[in-house]
Amino acid sequence: MSRLLGVIDATNLIEGLQDLTLNRSAASIPFAGRYRFIDFILSNMVNSGVESVAIFPKHQYRSLMDHIGSGKNWDLDRKKNGLFFFPPCFEPNENSSVGSFARLEQHIDFFKRSHQDYVFIANSYVITNVDIEEALAEHLIHDHDITELMSHDQSLEMYILKKSLLIELIENRKTSQFISISDVANQTLHNYNIGTYNHNGYVAVMNSIRSYFNHSMDLLDHSVWNQLFSSDRPVFTKVKDEPPTRYSAESVVTNSMIANGATIKGNVDSSIISRAVKIGEGALVKNCIVMQKSHIGENCTLEYVILDKNVRVLDGVTLKGTPDKPLVLRKGSVREMAVSK
Amino acid sequence: MVKKKCVAMLLAGGQGSRLHSLTTSIAKPAVPFGGKYRIIDFTLSNCTNSRIDTVGVLTQYQPLVLNSYIGIGSAWDLDRRNGGVTVLPPYTEASGVKWYSGTANAIYQNMNYIEHYNPEYVLVLSGDHIYKMDYSKMLDYHIQNEAEATISVIEVPWDEASRFGIMNTNSNMEITEFEEKPAHPKNNLASMGIYIFKWEYLKKYLEMDNINTASTHDFGKDIIPLFLNAGKRLMAYPFEGYWKDVGTVKSLWEANMDLLEENPGLNLFDHSWRIYSQNPNRPTQYLSSLAEVRESLVNEGCYIEGKVQHSVIFQGVEIGKGTFIEEAVVMPDAVIGQNAIVRRAIVPEKITIPDGVTIEPENGSTEIILVTEHMVEQLRKDVIA
């Protein structure tokens, strides 16, 4: 039985991703055609043998709850342990650092009741495929109080510590003035022994539209794809009963990821296409991210555009962003051709 | 136990020997179809879409894959507290193991399962066909016509009628005669192997049939004639729409190709009648900058660098650079190397086709090649030599 309790802090509001988080928390932003951000950390935990995972959401968590459901898709619908969803009891003071003690304190009983000795605390906006068991082994060998997972010099904002220490930090937060795990890890004015574990795989920190766009495009590099979607450590997600993707006689698709249920009649290059997307005849979609159920009409030209879910781009529309500033079309929006007077 | 109005019994024990190597280790209903599905998904999805929530699946031949695939039925929303899906393999009695000796015998041996739900009607299905059908409409028809048994029929071309079990009917669609593969058919309404019975009569005739030593214990050949001879009211329920028996390599290939038509007879993209299956959970498919994919269906987890024309590609397939696939069905996790040609073929699960080989029918042949391990081994030797 795993000694680790998994905690996903999904409370963080990422300013830079605002266009994509109007109706959802960052944890449930679609990524790679068929996933949501949280799928990666949740799958990392499950693949590392973690049997008990607590999710702490805050902002706009309806879509996150809908996505996670009972946890069945991650094999976390268990009689013992499994998945726990802890909505906020009240609004604590804004605090956007990972592992907020005020927030965890709301459900401190959960930590006290759990039998696991160690806690792995992660955020939901860093995407990678990491072996947490190995990180725990390092943590134990070096006898750190807190181990921070790093990728070279960058913090993954994921931490391992003893559960008893976490409870102590939470209970003493008013006197210690530490507000979160990341706060403790970043400060030096204490006696805790903070170690690091270096993770070598691909890491995507999603903190702006630009980083979201660039990391999405990285997926088209097969070595990145392999690092994130290794078959020994699969990424699980909510399954949808979509049929296979359908390509028409006219379709031209190159260097792209295409999810199930899509119908492609136009040209697609260097793009990420999600489930049940439709791309009309004569359309050109280049360097774009198209989320679930969006429809692109005939003879449209789209470059450097991110289409959120259920967007309608009507026939003949041309939309262009730039590599540095991709254009974002908000969920459910409709774009039609400008009528010339 | 809450009494059920209608219980479905799905016959899924068929060996499907005309599918050759595709069914050496799996039963016919478990054969992959349509880029994502297995044949049985269509019948199970029809059940759940028709709001029939109690389904007994009768398995016999090579049941391992089929049993684990069906599981507790969650994929089809058939994991129910009262009812749901139950796999019914043959079992041992004090008197010994009794294999299912015919379709009727399979149901007879599971009468206790049906009795458990005490339904008014029993729907008998086969897990061998590709079609979408609302069984609840057929049940309404059965009830409205006050029939003792109703058999779903489909019009087939007259010149093919002698290949089917033909129902001869009067102008009211009452069945007057059943002829199995008649040399000179009098009608072109073929039985689809879908029956609705009033349980009290079916039970009676199954019991009668069981003690008849001359019987082959088959629904078409033995049970239907019992109903007819007793003067029971048998109705033919005319079905219109796509329906295909995929019992041979050729028909399995054709049914896959049918999905690629501009407006296919069977639309997989209709959200109001979804076909459910165990989702493989593979990463999003990737088409490289060299890929050319047209008129095809491609599933999750594929990595395509070659050219794919008019083909059905299942999950996890890899297609190498310079390779050309045309009019082919490539089943899960097959790997096709570089600079190969595969035309008019079915490539079974997990087969690896080496670089540079050509697999296609001889010039002018309408044959469909079923690729086998043995064939691939031979080609590999030829390439080395």
PDB file of N, CA and C in Angstrom, chain B residues 13 59-63 88-93 96-110 210 217:
ATOM      1  N   GLY B  13     -21.945 -16.630 -28.828  1.00  0.00           N
ATOM      2  CA  GLY B  13     -21.033 -17.776 -28.710  1.00  0.00           C
ATOM      3  C   GLY B  13     -20.438 -18.219 -30.021  1.00  0.00           C
ATOM      4  N   THR B  59     -22.160 -16.701 -24.009  1.00  0.00           N
ATOM      5  CA  THR B  59     -20.847 -16.909 -24.621  1.00  0.00           C
ATOM      6  C   THR B  59     -20.491 -18.384 -24.560  1.00  0.00           C
ATOM      7  N   GLN B  60     -19.669 -18.819 -25.460  1.00  0.00           N
ATOM      8  CA  GLN B  60     -19.223 -20.204 -25.433  1.00  0.00           C
ATOM      9  C   GLN B  60     -17.831 -20.332 -26.027  1.00  0.00           C
ATOM     10  N   TYR B  61     -17.694 -19.949 -27.319  1.00  0.00           N
ATOM     11  CA  TYR B  61     -16.431 -20.130 -28.023  1.00  0.00           C
ATOM     12  C   TYR B  61     -15.431 -19.046 -27.602  1.00  0.00           C
ATOM     13  N   GLN B  62     -14.224 -19.416 -27.226  1.00  0.00           N
ATOM     14  CA  GLN B  62     -13.131 -18.490 -26.876  1.00  0.00           C
ATOM     15  C   GLN B  62     -13.627 -17.242 -26.141  1.00  0.00           C
ATOM     16  N   PRO B  63     -14.133 -17.412 -24.939  1.00  0.00           N
ATOM     17  CA  PRO B  63     -14.829 -16.282 -24.309  1.00  0.00           C
ATOM     18  C   PRO B  63     -13.938 -15.294 -23.559  1.00  0.00           C
ATOM     19  N   LEU B  88     -23.320 -15.143 -19.637  1.00  0.00           N
ATOM     20  CA  LEU B  88     -23.867 -16.461 -19.333  1.00  0.00           C
ATOM     21  C   LEU B  88     -23.118 -17.539 -20.118  1.00  0.00           C
ATOM     22  N   PRO B  89     -22.036 -18.066 -19.573  1.00  0.00           N
ATOM     23  CA  PRO B  89     -21.322 -19.143 -20.250  1.00  0.00           C
ATOM     24  C   PRO B  89     -21.985 -20.477 -19.921  1.00  0.00           C
ATOM     25  N   PRO B  90     -21.697 -21.536 -20.672  1.00  0.00           N
ATOM     26  CA  PRO B  90     -22.232 -22.844 -20.308  1.00  0.00           C
ATOM     27  C   PRO B  90     -21.692 -23.230 -18.927  1.00  0.00           C
ATOM     28  N   TYR B  91     -22.426 -24.039 -18.199  1.00  0.00           N
ATOM     29  CA  TYR B  91     -21.963 -24.397 -16.861  1.00  0.00           C
ATOM     30  C   TYR B  91     -22.217 -25.875 -16.583  1.00  0.00           C
ATOM     31  N   THR B  92     -21.664 -26.341 -15.504  1.00  0.00           N
ATOM     32  CA  THR B  92     -21.804 -27.750 -15.142  1.00  0.00           C
ATOM     33  C   THR B  92     -23.014 -27.956 -14.256  1.00  0.00           C
ATOM     34  N   GLU B  93     -23.721 -29.022 -14.524  1.00  0.00           N
ATOM     35  CA  GLU B  93     -24.787 -29.437 -13.615  1.00  0.00           C
ATOM     36  C   GLU B  93     -24.365 -30.761 -13.005  1.00  0.00           C
ATOM     37  N   GLY B  96     -23.445 -33.222 -15.453  1.00  0.00           N
ATOM     38  CA  GLY B  96     -22.290 -33.012 -16.320  1.00  0.00           C
ATOM     39  C   GLY B  96     -22.329 -31.667 -17.015  1.00  0.00           C
ATOM     40  N   VAL B  97     -21.231 -31.339 -17.753  1.00  0.00           N
ATOM     41  CA  VAL B  97     -21.171 -30.077 -18.481  1.00  0.00           C
ATOM     42  C   VAL B  97     -22.043 -30.176 -19.715  1.00  0.00           C
ATOM     43  N   LYS B  98     -22.855 -29.159 -19.931  1.00  0.00           N
ATOM     44  CA  LYS B  98     -23.670 -29.148 -21.139  1.00  0.00           C
ATOM     45  C   LYS B  98     -23.277 -27.962 -21.999  1.00  0.00           C
ATOM     46  N   TRP B  99     -22.634 -28.250 -23.108  1.00  0.00           N
ATOM     47  CA  TRP B  99     -22.331 -27.163 -24.036  1.00  0.00           C
ATOM     48  C   TRP B  99     -23.623 -26.739 -24.700  1.00  0.00           C
ATOM     49  N   TYR B 100     -23.644 -25.481 -25.188  1.00  0.00           N
ATOM     50  CA  TYR B 100     -24.825 -25.015 -25.898  1.00  0.00           C
ATOM     51  C   TYR B 100     -24.874 -25.720 -27.246  1.00  0.00           C
ATOM     52  N   SER B 101     -25.906 -26.524 -27.483  1.00  0.00           N
ATOM     53  CA  SER B 101     -25.938 -27.301 -28.722  1.00  0.00           C
ATOM     54  C   SER B 101     -26.660 -26.573 -29.844  1.00  0.00           C
ATOM     55  N   GLY B 102     -27.211 -25.420 -29.568  1.00  0.00           N
ATOM     56  CA  GLY B 102     -27.872 -24.628 -30.613  1.00  0.00           C
ATOM     57  C   GLY B 102     -28.332 -23.334 -29.989  1.00  0.00           C
ATOM     58  N   THR B 103     -28.813 -22.408 -30.822  1.00  0.00           N
ATOM     59  CA  THR B 103     -29.212 -21.095 -30.289  1.00  0.00           C
ATOM     60  C   THR B 103     -30.368 -21.239 -29.293  1.00  0.00           C
ATOM     61  N   ALA B 104     -31.312 -22.126 -29.627  1.00  0.00           N
ATOM     62  CA  ALA B 104     -32.453 -22.301 -28.723  1.00  0.00           C
ATOM     63  C   ALA B 104     -32.014 -23.003 -27.440  1.00  0.00           C
ATOM     64  N   ASN B 105     -31.085 -23.936 -27.597  1.00  0.00           N
ATOM     65  CA  ASN B 105     -30.598 -24.650 -26.423  1.00  0.00           C
ATOM     66  C   ASN B 105     -29.866 -23.705 -25.461  1.00  0.00           C
ATOM     67  N   ALA B 106     -29.143 -22.742 -26.032  1.00  0.00           N
ATOM     68  CA  ALA B 106     -28.425 -21.782 -25.185  1.00  0.00           C
ATOM     69  C   ALA B 106     -29.408 -21.008 -24.307  1.00  0.00           C
ATOM     70  N   ILE B 107     -30.550 -20.623 -24.906  1.00  0.00           N
ATOM     71  CA  ILE B 107     -31.561 -19.895 -24.128  1.00  0.00           C
ATOM     72  C   ILE B 107     -32.221 -20.857 -23.125  1.00  0.00           C
ATOM     73  N   TYR B 108     -32.500 -22.077 -23.604  1.00  0.00           N
ATOM     74  CA  TYR B 108     -33.140 -23.064 -22.729  1.00  0.00           C
ATOM     75  C   TYR B 108     -32.310 -23.282 -21.456  1.00  0.00           C
ATOM     76  N   GLN B 109     -31.003 -23.402 -21.647  1.00  0.00           N
ATOM     77  CA  GLN B 109     -30.142 -23.662 -20.486  1.00  0.00           C
ATOM     78  C   GLN B 109     -30.052 -22.481 -19.528  1.00  0.00           C
ATOM     79  N   ASN B 110     -30.508 -21.318 -19.983  1.00  0.00           N
ATOM     80  CA  ASN B 110     -30.465 -20.143 -19.101  1.00  0.00           C
ATOM     81  C   ASN B 110     -31.857 -19.637 -18.755  1.00  0.00           C
ATOM     82  N   ASN B 210     -36.663 -29.056 -26.273  1.00  0.00           N
ATOM     83  CA  ASN B 210     -35.561 -29.704 -25.564  1.00  0.00           C
ATOM     84  C   ASN B 210     -35.697 -31.226 -25.513  1.00  0.00           C
ATOM     85  N   HIS B 217     -32.172 -27.698 -32.171  1.00  0.00           N
ATOM     86  CA  HIS B 217     -32.261 -26.671 -31.131  1.00  0.00           C
ATOM     87  C   HIS B 217     -31.859 -25.296 -31.650  1.00  0.00           C
TER      88      HIS B 217
END
